[in-house]
């Protein structure tokens, strides 16, 4: 697996974990990103990917 694919797979695992935590812990997106120590420069990307799960 190349480096970009490895990073993408890792991001997907983290996002799935964040989604589970949001449901189980009743966290907002911001709270979940804080708990998972997502760096500021990645937050917009993560928020956009998380939003895709909630849009019909």
Coordinates of C-alpha atoms in Angstrom, one line a residue, residues 1-18 36 38 42 46 49:
X1 CA 0.0 0.0 0.0
X2 CA 1.4 3.4 -0.9
X3 CA 1.8 6.2 1.6
X4 CA -1.3 8.1 0.4
X5 CA -3.5 5.0 0.7
X6 CA -2.1 4.3 4.1
X7 CA -2.9 7.8 5.3
X8 CA -6.4 7.6 3.8
X9 CA -7.1 4.2 5.5
X10 CA -5.8 5.6 8.8
X11 CA -8.0 8.7 8.4
X12 CA -11.1 6.4 7.7
X13 CA -10.5 4.4 10.8
X14 CA -10.1 7.5 13.0
X15 CA -13.3 9.0 11.5
X16 CA -15.3 5.8 12.2
X17 CA -14.0 5.9 15.7
X18 CA -15.0 9.5 16.1
X36 CA -9.0 12.6 19.4
X38 CA -7.1 16.2 15.7
X42 CA -6.8 18.7 9.6
X46 CA -12.3 15.7 9.1
X49 CA -15.8 13.8 5.9

